[in-house]
XYZ file of C-alpha atoms in Angstrom:
265
model
C 109.452 75.020 -19.752
C 107.286 72.473 -18.657
C 105.867 70.618 -22.022
C 103.673 67.652 -22.202
C 104.118 65.140 -25.153
C 101.037 63.591 -26.587
C 101.966 61.104 -29.021
C 99.236 59.271 -31.145
C 99.976 55.424 -31.359
C 97.625 54.339 -33.769
C 99.642 56.466 -36.165
C 103.117 55.191 -34.956
C 101.850 51.170 -34.941
C 100.458 51.616 -38.308
C 103.475 53.440 -39.655
C 105.879 50.801 -38.342
C 104.055 48.304 -39.603
C 104.601 49.623 -43.274
C 107.815 50.932 -43.042
C 109.863 50.493 -45.544
C 111.523 47.177 -44.108
C 111.564 43.957 -44.082
C 108.653 42.101 -42.410
C 109.427 40.260 -39.261
C 107.152 38.797 -36.718
C 105.840 41.718 -34.185
C 107.331 44.223 -36.695
C 104.799 47.276 -35.094
C 105.266 46.146 -31.947
C 109.109 46.606 -32.340
C 108.864 49.383 -34.420
C 106.997 51.470 -31.968
C 109.484 51.034 -29.429
C 112.137 52.233 -31.165
C 110.398 54.890 -32.684
C 109.586 55.535 -28.523
C 112.934 55.412 -27.728
C 114.202 57.848 -30.149
C 111.639 60.389 -28.845
C 113.174 59.633 -25.202
C 117.031 60.349 -26.771
C 115.375 63.512 -29.217
C 117.561 66.760 -27.864
C 115.003 69.218 -29.989
C 112.060 67.611 -28.040
C 113.854 66.361 -24.398
C 110.032 64.859 -23.353
C 109.513 64.501 -19.914
C 105.681 64.249 -19.484
C 104.305 62.258 -21.833
C 101.204 59.923 -22.751
C 100.099 58.025 -25.560
C 96.930 57.065 -26.902
C 95.447 54.031 -29.159
C 92.857 52.670 -30.204
C 91.731 49.388 -29.496
C 90.096 48.526 -30.921
C 89.422 50.824 -34.381
C 85.712 51.474 -33.282
C 84.124 53.941 -31.318
C 80.478 55.867 -30.510
C 81.263 58.054 -34.124
C 80.361 54.095 -35.617
C 76.803 53.987 -33.881
C 75.782 57.398 -35.836
C 77.506 56.544 -39.277
C 78.021 52.730 -40.563
C 80.948 53.924 -42.565
C 82.671 55.106 -40.554
C 86.358 53.477 -40.451
C 86.874 50.695 -38.156
C 88.648 47.575 -37.098
C 87.228 45.908 -40.807
C 90.603 45.581 -43.147
C 92.898 45.697 -40.917
C 95.814 43.264 -41.699
C 95.735 40.237 -38.462
C 99.023 40.433 -38.337
C 98.948 43.848 -37.795
C 95.274 43.739 -35.224
C 96.660 40.855 -33.301
C 99.643 43.388 -31.803
C 97.687 46.232 -30.399
C 97.521 44.701 -27.086
C 101.136 43.720 -27.272
C 101.956 47.181 -28.321
C 100.468 48.849 -25.386
C 101.752 46.414 -22.804
C 105.494 47.079 -24.848
C 105.192 51.234 -24.418
C 104.014 50.851 -20.947
C 106.835 48.706 -19.893
C 108.728 51.892 -21.399
C 107.382 54.268 -18.355
C 105.057 55.934 -20.312
C 101.564 57.017 -19.381
C 99.499 54.665 -22.329
C 95.082 55.502 -22.926
C 93.448 52.606 -24.266
C 90.201 53.850 -26.401
C 87.303 51.897 -26.600
C 84.031 54.169 -27.015
C 86.235 56.813 -27.887
C 89.249 57.443 -29.958
C 93.039 58.391 -29.958
C 92.348 61.987 -30.925
C 89.803 62.183 -28.415
C 91.861 61.029 -25.894
C 94.333 64.027 -27.059
C 92.334 66.646 -27.568
C 90.883 65.879 -24.209
C 93.863 66.300 -22.911
C 94.855 69.490 -24.499
C 92.406 71.055 -22.605
C 92.579 69.036 -19.351
C 95.961 69.489 -18.999
C 96.138 73.119 -20.345
C 97.416 75.480 -17.340
C 99.496 72.511 -15.910
C 102.053 72.827 -18.719
C 104.020 75.610 -20.743
C 103.138 74.067 -24.216
C 101.612 70.826 -25.218
C 102.846 69.271 -28.192
C 100.758 66.819 -30.145
C 102.852 64.864 -32.334
C 101.161 63.409 -35.268
C 100.392 64.541 -38.854
C 96.449 64.117 -38.511
C 94.704 66.854 -39.915
C 91.938 66.847 -37.583
C 94.164 68.054 -34.641
C 94.264 71.351 -36.312
C 90.846 72.198 -34.220
C 93.459 71.675 -30.854
C 95.760 73.973 -31.814
C 96.034 77.657 -29.545
C 98.185 79.987 -30.435
C 101.994 78.375 -29.753
C 100.590 76.976 -26.275
C 99.353 74.045 -27.934
C 101.025 72.601 -31.458
C 101.122 69.876 -33.818
C 104.955 68.324 -34.918
C 104.684 66.016 -37.733
C 108.033 64.209 -37.115
C 107.734 62.338 -40.177
C 107.449 65.619 -42.348
C 109.738 67.687 -39.681
C 106.753 70.059 -39.536
C 105.769 72.663 -37.112
C 102.243 73.415 -37.087
C 100.873 76.334 -34.558
C 97.917 78.647 -35.061
C 99.578 81.046 -37.114
C 100.927 78.162 -39.761
C 97.142 76.707 -39.711
C 95.900 79.827 -40.286
C 98.299 81.075 -43.435
C 98.086 77.380 -44.648
C 94.247 77.090 -45.091
C 92.562 80.290 -44.364
C 90.873 79.665 -41.369
C 91.411 78.787 -37.615
C 90.717 76.025 -35.677
C 87.179 77.038 -34.910
C 86.487 75.571 -38.376
C 88.486 72.614 -38.911
C 85.421 70.234 -38.238
C 83.831 72.255 -40.350
C 86.609 71.967 -43.071
C 86.372 68.342 -42.891
C 82.575 68.100 -43.143
C 82.467 69.366 -46.357
C 86.043 68.083 -48.150
C 85.785 65.108 -46.586
C 88.157 62.557 -44.816
C 89.189 59.423 -46.653
C 90.891 58.226 -43.611
C 88.034 58.291 -41.691
C 85.469 57.096 -43.589
C 84.098 60.779 -43.989
C 82.446 61.246 -47.840
C 82.128 65.277 -47.564
C 79.565 67.229 -50.236
C 79.970 66.309 -53.437
C 82.103 69.009 -55.317
C 83.375 70.703 -52.736
C 87.497 71.181 -52.652
C 90.333 72.808 -49.982
C 89.580 76.244 -51.695
C 85.874 76.587 -52.223
C 86.049 75.099 -48.468
C 88.344 77.471 -47.340
C 86.579 80.346 -49.155
C 83.697 79.793 -47.185
C 84.499 79.583 -43.526
C 87.329 82.238 -43.815
C 84.023 84.576 -44.026
C 81.400 82.698 -42.338
C 83.878 80.204 -40.003
C 80.573 77.514 -39.219
C 79.216 75.670 -42.084
C 75.936 76.454 -40.255
C 76.294 79.925 -41.362
C 76.796 79.650 -44.654
C 74.009 80.847 -46.376
C 71.936 79.131 -48.886
C 72.095 81.583 -51.626
C 75.219 81.997 -53.236
C 74.602 85.663 -54.105
C 75.674 86.146 -50.474
C 79.263 84.151 -50.839
C 82.348 85.750 -51.377
C 83.454 86.380 -54.739
C 85.587 83.855 -56.527
C 84.088 80.607 -54.994
C 84.287 78.498 -58.521
C 80.456 77.256 -59.111
C 79.394 78.637 -56.582
C 75.777 78.461 -57.377
C 76.057 74.476 -58.082
C 77.623 74.501 -54.751
C 75.142 76.294 -52.946
C 72.331 73.785 -53.845
C 74.176 71.124 -53.386
C 75.139 72.284 -49.425
C 71.437 73.196 -49.392
C 70.462 69.611 -50.222
C 72.711 68.001 -47.683
C 72.406 70.794 -44.623
C 71.700 67.012 -42.114
C 74.282 65.314 -43.690
C 76.871 68.274 -43.468
C 76.136 68.187 -40.026
C 76.563 64.506 -38.956
C 79.901 64.652 -40.864
C 81.075 67.749 -38.679
C 79.716 66.051 -35.486
C 82.425 62.954 -36.546
C 84.863 65.095 -37.594
C 84.568 66.867 -33.790
C 86.918 65.876 -31.549
C 85.371 65.440 -28.218
C 86.713 66.751 -25.134
C 85.296 64.852 -21.926
C 86.904 61.229 -22.210
C 87.673 60.307 -18.766
C 91.531 60.440 -18.473
C 92.334 60.134 -14.467
C 96.032 60.809 -14.248
C 97.364 64.095 -13.347
C 100.077 66.323 -14.307
C 102.872 64.253 -12.194
C 101.751 60.857 -12.921
C 102.340 61.844 -16.807
C 106.397 61.906 -15.830
C 107.854 59.237 -18.185
C 109.952 57.536 -16.137
C 112.361 56.082 -17.926
C 114.172 53.578 -15.830
C 113.001 50.754 -18.615
C 114.740 52.197 -21.799
C 117.304 50.299 -21.234
C 116.128 46.790 -21.092
């Protein structure tokens, strides 16, 4: 079975830097190289075609839409200065590297899920980021959380959340995403948002009249008033949470082949 592995390089870089081991110079860069070598030797994943995407810098078109969106601000200097070095190091391992500037890592991976959909029997997203739920398609596009050893496909997403991939950005718009600086709408939690999206699928379809909401949503009248008063905000938050699929990725299927000749160096 032909499979494409898409690696969230920014997650791996931060994970390496904050790993509970003594600090050494270039800890993040050395750590991500070790992690990618481990991936190469992972018999369960058995990667052949791979791309890794990085945020460099941590800024995108979303920062122009919302001032409080995540950015480089607050990133430790000793980590920030390794962004370029990490990309160079991973390239030396023979991997395809996508360095994002106007878009984000997540956008590159979402684009790849669409662009290479017909080229592979399965696309495996290596990241725990809940944003990627919107990319899942049956068992064709799946997500692997290698830290927690979890496999997530569309079926398991629906079982966990109560809604499908099409509603993930709507859910994040309502409940917020602290990792990305999306505040969400006051009062909405996982259960209330999930109940509404299970019925209406998108925030635009949720009526202002709480009497039309499914029974069992706690504080429905208050939440309906909050949503009605913040329609513009929730539309913005949804746009921020929605991954774009038109990042200009140039590589062909064959160019994604992981050329592992340099792994031993």
